XYZ file of C-alpha atoms in Angstrom:
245
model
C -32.291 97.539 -19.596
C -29.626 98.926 -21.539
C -27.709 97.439 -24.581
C -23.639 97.978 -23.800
C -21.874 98.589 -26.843
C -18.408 97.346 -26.206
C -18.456 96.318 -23.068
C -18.115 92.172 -22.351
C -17.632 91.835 -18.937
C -19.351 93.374 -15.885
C -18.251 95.793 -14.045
C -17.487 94.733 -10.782
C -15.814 91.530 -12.254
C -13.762 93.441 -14.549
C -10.528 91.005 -16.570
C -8.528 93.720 -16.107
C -7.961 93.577 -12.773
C -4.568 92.593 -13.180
C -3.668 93.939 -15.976
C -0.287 96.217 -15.339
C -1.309 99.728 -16.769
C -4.209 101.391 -18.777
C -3.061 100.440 -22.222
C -2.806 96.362 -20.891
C -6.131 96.644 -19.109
C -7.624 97.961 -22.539
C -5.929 95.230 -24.366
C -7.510 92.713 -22.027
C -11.021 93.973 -23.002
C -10.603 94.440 -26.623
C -9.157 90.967 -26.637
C -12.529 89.220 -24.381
C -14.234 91.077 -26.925
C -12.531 89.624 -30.177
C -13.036 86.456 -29.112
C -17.268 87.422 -28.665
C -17.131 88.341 -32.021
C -15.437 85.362 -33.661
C -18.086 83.036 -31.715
C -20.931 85.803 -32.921
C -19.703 84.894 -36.636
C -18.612 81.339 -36.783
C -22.656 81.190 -35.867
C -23.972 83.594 -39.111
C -24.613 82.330 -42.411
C -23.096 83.661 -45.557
C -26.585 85.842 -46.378
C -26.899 86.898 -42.706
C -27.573 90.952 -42.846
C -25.061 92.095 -40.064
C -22.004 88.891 -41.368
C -19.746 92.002 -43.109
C -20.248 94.480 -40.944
C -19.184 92.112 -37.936
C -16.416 91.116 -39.968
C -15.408 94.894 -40.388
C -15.771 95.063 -36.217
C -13.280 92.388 -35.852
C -10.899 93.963 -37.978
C -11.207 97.282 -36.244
C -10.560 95.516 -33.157
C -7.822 93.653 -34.411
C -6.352 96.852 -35.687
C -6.942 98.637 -31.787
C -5.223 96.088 -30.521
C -2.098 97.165 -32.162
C -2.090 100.404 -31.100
C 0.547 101.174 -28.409
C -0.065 104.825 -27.635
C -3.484 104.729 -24.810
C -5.098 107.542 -26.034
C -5.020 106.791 -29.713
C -6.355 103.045 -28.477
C -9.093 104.595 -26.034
C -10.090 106.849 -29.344
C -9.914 103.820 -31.963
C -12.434 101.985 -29.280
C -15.193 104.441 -29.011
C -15.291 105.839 -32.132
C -16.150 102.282 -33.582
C -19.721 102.862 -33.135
C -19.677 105.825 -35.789
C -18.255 103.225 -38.179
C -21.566 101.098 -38.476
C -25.557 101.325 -38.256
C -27.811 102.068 -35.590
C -29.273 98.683 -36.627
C -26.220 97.253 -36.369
C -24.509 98.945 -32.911
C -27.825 97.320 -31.788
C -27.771 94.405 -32.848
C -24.447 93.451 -31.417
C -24.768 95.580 -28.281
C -27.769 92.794 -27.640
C -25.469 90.132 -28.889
C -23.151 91.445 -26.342
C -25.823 91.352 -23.431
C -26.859 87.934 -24.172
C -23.146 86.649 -23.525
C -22.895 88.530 -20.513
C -26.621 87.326 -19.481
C -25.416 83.372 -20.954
C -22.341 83.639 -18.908
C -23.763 84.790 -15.882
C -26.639 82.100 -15.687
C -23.344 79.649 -16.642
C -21.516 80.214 -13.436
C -24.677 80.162 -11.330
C -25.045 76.808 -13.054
C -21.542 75.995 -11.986
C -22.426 77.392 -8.510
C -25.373 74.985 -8.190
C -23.268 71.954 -9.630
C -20.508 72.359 -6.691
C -23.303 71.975 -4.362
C -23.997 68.684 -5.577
C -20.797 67.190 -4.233
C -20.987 68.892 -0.931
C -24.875 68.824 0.341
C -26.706 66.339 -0.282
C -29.663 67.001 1.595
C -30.582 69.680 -1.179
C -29.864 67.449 -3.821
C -33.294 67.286 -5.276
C -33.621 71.054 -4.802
C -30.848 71.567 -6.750
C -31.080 69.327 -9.287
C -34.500 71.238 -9.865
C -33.213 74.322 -9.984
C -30.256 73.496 -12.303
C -32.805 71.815 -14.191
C -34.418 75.455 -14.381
C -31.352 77.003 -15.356
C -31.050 75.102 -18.249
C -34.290 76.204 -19.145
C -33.475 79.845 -19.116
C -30.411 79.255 -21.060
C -32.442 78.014 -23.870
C -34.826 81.394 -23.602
C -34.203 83.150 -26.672
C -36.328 86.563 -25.881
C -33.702 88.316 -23.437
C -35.985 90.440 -21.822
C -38.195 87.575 -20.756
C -34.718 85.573 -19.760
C -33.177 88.630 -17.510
C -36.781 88.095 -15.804
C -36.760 84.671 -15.675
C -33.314 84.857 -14.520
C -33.554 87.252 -11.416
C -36.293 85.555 -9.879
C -34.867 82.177 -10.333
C -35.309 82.118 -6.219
C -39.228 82.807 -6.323
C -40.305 79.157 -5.762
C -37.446 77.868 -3.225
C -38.426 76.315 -0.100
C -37.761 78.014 2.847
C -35.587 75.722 4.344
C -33.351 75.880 0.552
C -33.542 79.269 0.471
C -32.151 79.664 4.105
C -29.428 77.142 2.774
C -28.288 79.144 0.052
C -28.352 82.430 1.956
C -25.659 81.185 3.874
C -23.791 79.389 1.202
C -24.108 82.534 -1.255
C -24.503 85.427 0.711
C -21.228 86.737 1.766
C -20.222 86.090 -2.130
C -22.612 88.615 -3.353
C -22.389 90.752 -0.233
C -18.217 90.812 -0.873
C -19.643 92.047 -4.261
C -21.839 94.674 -3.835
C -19.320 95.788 -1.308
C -16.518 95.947 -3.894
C -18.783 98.170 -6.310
C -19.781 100.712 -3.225
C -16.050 100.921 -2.924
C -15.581 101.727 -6.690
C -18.700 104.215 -6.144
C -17.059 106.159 -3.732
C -13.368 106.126 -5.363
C -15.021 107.388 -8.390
C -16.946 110.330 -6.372
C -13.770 111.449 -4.729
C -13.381 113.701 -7.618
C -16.134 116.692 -6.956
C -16.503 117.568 -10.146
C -17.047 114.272 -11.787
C -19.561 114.081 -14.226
C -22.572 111.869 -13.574
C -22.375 112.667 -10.168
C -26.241 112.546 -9.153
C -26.172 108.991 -10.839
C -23.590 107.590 -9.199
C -24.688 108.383 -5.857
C -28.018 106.710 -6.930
C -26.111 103.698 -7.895
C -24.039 103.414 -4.806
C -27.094 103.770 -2.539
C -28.735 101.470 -4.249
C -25.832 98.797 -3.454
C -25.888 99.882 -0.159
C -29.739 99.211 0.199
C -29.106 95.935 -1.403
C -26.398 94.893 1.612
C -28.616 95.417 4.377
C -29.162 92.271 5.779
C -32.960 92.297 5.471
C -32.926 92.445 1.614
C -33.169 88.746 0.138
C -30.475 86.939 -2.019
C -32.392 87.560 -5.045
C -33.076 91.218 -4.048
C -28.714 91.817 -3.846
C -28.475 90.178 -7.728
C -30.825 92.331 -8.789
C -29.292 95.165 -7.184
C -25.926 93.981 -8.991
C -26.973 93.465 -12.629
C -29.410 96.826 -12.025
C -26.024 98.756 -11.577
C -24.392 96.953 -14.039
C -26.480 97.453 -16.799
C -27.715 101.222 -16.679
C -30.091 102.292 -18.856
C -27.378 105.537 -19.632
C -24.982 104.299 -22.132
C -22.834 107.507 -21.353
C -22.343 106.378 -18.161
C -21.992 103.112 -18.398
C -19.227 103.957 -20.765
C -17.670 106.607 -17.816
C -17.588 103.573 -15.395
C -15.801 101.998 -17.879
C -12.900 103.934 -18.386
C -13.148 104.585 -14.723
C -13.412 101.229 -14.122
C -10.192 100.501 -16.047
C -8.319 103.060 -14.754
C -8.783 102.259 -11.044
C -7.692 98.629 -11.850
């Protein structure tokens, strides 16, 4: 699984959705990412290794997001990388990941809690599985948490399973749908790079909406196209992503 650099939020739930033109919807990210870094730093220690550099990468961002003109923005943003480490572009790429992984596991947590107050006949199955959730949360190797994670639905009953198919479903399925959607805006252009790619991506979210594939199946599908192992691309869907929106 790949490490995005600068990029906080997934894809197909982009913030800048309603942002009201290119330079805004930039804006939006650089500011969700500001605030990642603040939390990364109020947690380091005075000796930590990475504590200046980070403290450089908020000021760059800081200094980004007072740039009016969009291309001189776009260029402040990915030429940050060049200012720092390969030790360090790692490091908080993974830092980055984790939040995205933390916040994802979050809102299924929410999901589960909202059941609580409306079936009760899957209260014990819930209560185990946000139980398990909490668990993961804690799970400090990422790898091993992503795992962890994506087969959270291994060890449902069938009768819970069938439950949350129908209570989750068409929320991932209006999903994936949404990111086919972007896939095919995207290949519109013929001569867009990462062409062969994108195709792969798009079929795979179209696999994952058949109705035969399991819940689990579809969020794999999602964070698999979400998190590319090609940083290049990921950071083409980006700007794609932004412009689109």
């Amino acid at each position: 699984m790949n490490k995005l650099y600068f990029i906080l939020i997934a894809l197909v739930v982009l913030q800048a959705s309603q942002a009201i033109d290119l330079t805004e919807a930039l804006n939006v990210n650089l500011r969700g990412q500001l605030k990642a870094y603040e939390t990364f730093l109020s947690t380091l220690n005075n000796e930590h290794q990475h504590k200046d550099d980070l403290k450089k990468l908020i000021q760059l961002t800081e200094d980004a997001l007072k740039l009016n003109d969009f291309e001189e923005k776009e260029k402040a943003i990915t030429s940050m990388p060049t200012h720092f480490s390969q030790e360090f572009n790692e490091w908080i790429s993974k830092k980055l990941e984790e939040a995205q992984l933390d916040g994802d596991i979050e809102n299924a947590m929410a999901f589960y809690n909202s059941l609580l107050t409306e079936h009760n006949s899957y209260e014990d199955d819930i209560k185990k599985t946000l139980s398990i959730l909490e668990e993961i949360h804690r799970v400090a190797d990422l790898k091993d948490k992503v795992e962890r994670f994506i087969n959270l639905s291994k060890d449902f009953s069938e009768s819970f399973d069938k439950f949350l198919k129908e209570s989750a479903l068409p929320n991932v399925n209006t999903r994936l749908q949404k990111t086919i959607e972007f896939f095919a805006n995207v290949l519109k252009d013929e001569s867009v790079p990462f062409k062969k790619e994108i195709l792969e991506l798009k079929a795979k979210c179209e696999e994952a909406l058949s109705s035969d594939k399991s819940l689990e199946d579809k969020q794999k599908a999602l964070h698999e196209v979400t998190y590319t192992d090609n940083q290049e691309l990921n950071d083409f869907l980006q700007k794609k992503n932004l412009e689109y929106d």
